């Protein structure tokens, strides 16, 4: 069996990301985030998005909030981003290179699940506490265990985008609480690469514990894209967090 080169996350998936996410309505997603945040913050907030990817959400959300900073660990993903007057910074969400305060901090589409250890999650929330303005909000969504069980019902997906063929294999280790996506990407020149994306599926209660330890409080917690209270059996949860 040929051993495929293992690439860094999103170095190659960046080329097919729009196709993988083609069913996501980013305009609706931006509307939802605006609806859960606008009432609590000022009319001209300073906004920071963590793990912005290729800035599809930033494109729409920045129409509401023009003073917008998009960040991501992958410079390649940021370069693929839709253009608007968005400031982009490549950085790790555990060590955010800003000193000024933000009125709204946003993280979307399970980005926190990419933090594999509880120590990493705690580091993020400590950074958020440092950067939030006095009455600022941090809103983020996470994938919970029910969502992983949903996705493994269709463990193999295949597609082709701009001549690039790919196979996505999904599995979930319920003991280690690790959700894994393996991507096999074949380019038109025959080159094949592999990427493995790991996500940690933390318990619903873990987020409340780590948030409180970081000096923050949960103002609201909804099932994603709704205004219904989330619980441990929800597939996804949308947190709205403030300083104590």
C-alpha positions in Angstrom: 0.0 0.0 0.0 1.4 3.4 -1.0 1.9 5.7 2.0 0.4 9.1 1.2 2.0 12.3 2.3 0.1 13.8 5.3 -0.4 17.5 4.9 -1.0 20.2 7.4 -4.7 20.9 8.1 -6.4 22.9 5.3 -3.3 23.1 3.1 -5.1 21.0 0.6 -8.7 21.0 1.9 -8.6 24.8 1.3 -8.9 23.9 -2.4 -12.2 22.0 -2.0 -13.6 23.8 1.1 -16.3 25.7 -0.8 -17.6 22.5 -2.3 -17.6 20.7 1.1 -19.5 23.6 2.6 -21.7 24.3 -0.4 -25.0 23.7 1.5 -24.1 26.1 4.3 -26.1 29.4 4.1 -23.5 31.9 5.5 -25.9 34.8 5.0 -28.4 33.2 7.3 -25.7 32.3 9.7 -24.5 35.9 9.9 -28.1 37.0 10.4 -28.4 34.6 13.3 -25.2 35.8 15.0 -26.3 39.4 14.5 -29.7 38.7 16.1 -28.2 37.2 19.2 -25.5 39.8 19.6 -26.7 43.2 18.4 -29.0 43.9 21.3 -26.2 43.6 23.8 -23.4 45.6 22.1 -23.0 49.2 20.8 -23.9 50.4 17.3 -20.3 50.4 16.1 -18.6 47.5 17.8 -15.0 46.3 17.3 -15.4 42.7 16.2 -12.9 39.8 16.2 -13.6 36.5 14.5 -11.5 33.4 15.5 -10.9 30.6 13.1 -12.4 32.5 10.2 -11.4 30.0 7.6 -11.9 31.5 4.1 -14.0 34.3 5.5 -17.3 33.2 4.1 -19.1 34.1 7.3 -16.9 37.3 7.7 -18.1 38.5 4.3 -21.7 38.6 5.4 -21.2 39.5 9.1 -18.9 42.4 8.4 -21.8 44.0 6.5 -23.4 44.4 9.9 -20.2 45.1 11.8 -17.7 46.9 9.5 -14.9 47.2 12.1 -14.0 43.6 11.6 -10.9 41.5 12.2 -10.8 38.0 10.7 -8.2 35.5 12.1 -7.2 31.9 11.3 -4.3 29.6 12.0 -4.2 28.8 8.2 -2.8 31.6 6.1 -3.9 29.5 3.0 -7.5 29.6 4.1 -7.4 33.3 4.7 -5.9 33.9 1.2 -9.0 32.1 -0.2 -11.3 34.5 1.5 -14.0 36.6 -0.2 -12.8 40.2 -0.4 -14.5 43.0 1.5 -12.8 45.6 3.7 -11.8 42.9 6.2 -8.6 43.0 8.2 -7.0 39.5 8.2 -4.4 38.1 10.7 -2.9 34.7 10.8 -2.7 33.5 14.4 -3.4 30.8 16.9 -6.6 31.3 19.0 -4.8 30.2 22.1 -2.3 33.1 21.8 -4.1 36.0 20.1 -1.7 38.8 19.1 -4.0 41.8 20.0 -3.8 44.1 23.0 -6.9 46.3 22.3 -10.4 45.3 23.5 -13.2 43.9 21.3 -16.9 44.4 21.9 -17.8 41.1 20.1 -15.7 38.0 19.6 -17.1 35.3 17.3 -16.1 31.7 16.6 -18.2 29.5 14.3 -18.7 26.0 12.9 -17.2 23.9 15.6 -13.8 25.7 15.6 -13.4 25.2 19.4 -13.7 21.4 18.8 -10.3 21.6 17.1 -8.8 22.3 20.5 -8.0 18.8 21.5 -7.1 19.2 25.2 -9.0 21.0 28.0 -5.8 23.0 28.6 -6.1 24.4 25.1 -9.8 25.3 25.6 -8.9 27.0 28.9 -6.1 29.0 27.1 -8.7 30.2 24.6 -11.1 31.4 27.2 -8.4 33.2 29.1 -7.5 35.0 25.9 -11.1 35.9 25.4 -11.4 37.3 28.9 -8.3 39.4 28.3 -9.6 40.8 25.0 -13.3 41.4 25.8 -14.5 44.9 26.5 -16.3 45.4 29.9 -19.7 44.6 28.4 -18.5 42.6 25.4 -19.8 39.3 24.2 -18.2 36.1 23.0 -20.4 33.8 21.0 -19.3 30.4 19.7 -20.9 27.2 18.6 -19.7 23.6 19.4 -20.5 20.2 18.1 -21.7 17.8 20.8 -21.8 14.0 20.8 -25.2 13.6 19.2 -23.9 15.4 16.1 -21.0 13.0 15.7 -23.4 10.0 15.8 -25.4 11.7 13.1 -22.4 12.2 10.8 -21.1 8.7 11.0 -24.3 7.4 9.6 -22.8 8.5 6.2 -19.1 7.7 6.9 -17.8 8.1 3.3 -18.5 11.1 1.0 -17.0 11.7 -2.4 -17.0 14.7 -4.7 -15.3 16.6 -7.4 -14.6 20.3 -7.5 -12.8 22.2 -10.3 -11.2 19.0 -11.5 -10.1 17.9 -8.0 -11.5 14.6 -6.7 -11.8 13.9 -3.0 -13.0 11.3 -0.6 -14.0 12.2 3.0 -14.0 9.4 5.6 -15.6 10.1 9.0 -15.4 8.1 12.2 -16.0 8.8 15.9 -14.2 7.2 18.9 -16.7 7.3 21.7 -14.2 6.3 24.3 -11.6 9.0 23.5 -14.4 11.4 22.3 -12.5 12.1 19.1 -14.3 12.8 15.9 -12.0 12.3 12.9 -12.3 13.4 9.2 -9.8 11.9 6.7 -9.6 13.6 3.3 -8.0 12.0 0.3 -7.5 14.6 -2.4 -6.5 13.8 -6.0 -5.4 16.6 -8.3 -5.7 16.7 -12.0 -1.9 16.0 -12.4 -2.4 12.7 -10.5 -0.9 13.9 -7.2 -2.7 12.5 -4.1 -2.6 14.0 -0.6 -4.1 13.1 2.7 -5.3 15.4 5.5 -6.6 14.2 8.9 -8.7 16.6 11.0 -9.4 15.7 14.6 -12.0 17.3 16.8 -12.6 16.7 20.5 -16.2 16.2 21.5 -16.4 17.7 25.0 -19.4 17.2 27.3 -21.9 20.0 27.5 -21.0 20.6 31.1 -17.3 20.9 30.4 -17.8 24.2 28.6 -19.6 25.8 31.6 -16.8 24.6 33.9 -14.0 26.0 31.8 -15.9 29.3 31.1 -16.4 29.9 34.8 -12.8 29.1 35.6 -11.7 31.8 33.1 -13.7 34.5 34.9 -16.6 34.4 32.4 -20.3 33.6 32.6 -22.7 32.0 30.2 -25.5 34.5 29.5 -27.4 32.2 27.1 -26.9 28.8 25.5 -29.1 27.9 22.6 -29.4 25.0 20.2 -27.6 26.3 17.2 -29.6 28.5 14.9 -32.5 28.6 17.3 -33.5 30.4 20.5 -34.3 27.1 22.3 -32.2 26.3 25.3 -29.5 23.8 24.6 -28.8 20.7 26.7 -26.5 17.7 26.8 -28.6 15.9 24.2 -28.5 18.8 21.7 -26.4 18.1 18.5 -24.9 21.6 18.5 -24.9 24.4 21.1 -24.5 28.2 20.6 -23.0 29.9 23.7 -23.2 33.6 24.5 -20.6 34.5 27.1 -19.7 37.7 29.0 -17.3 38.8 31.7 -18.4 38.2 35.3 
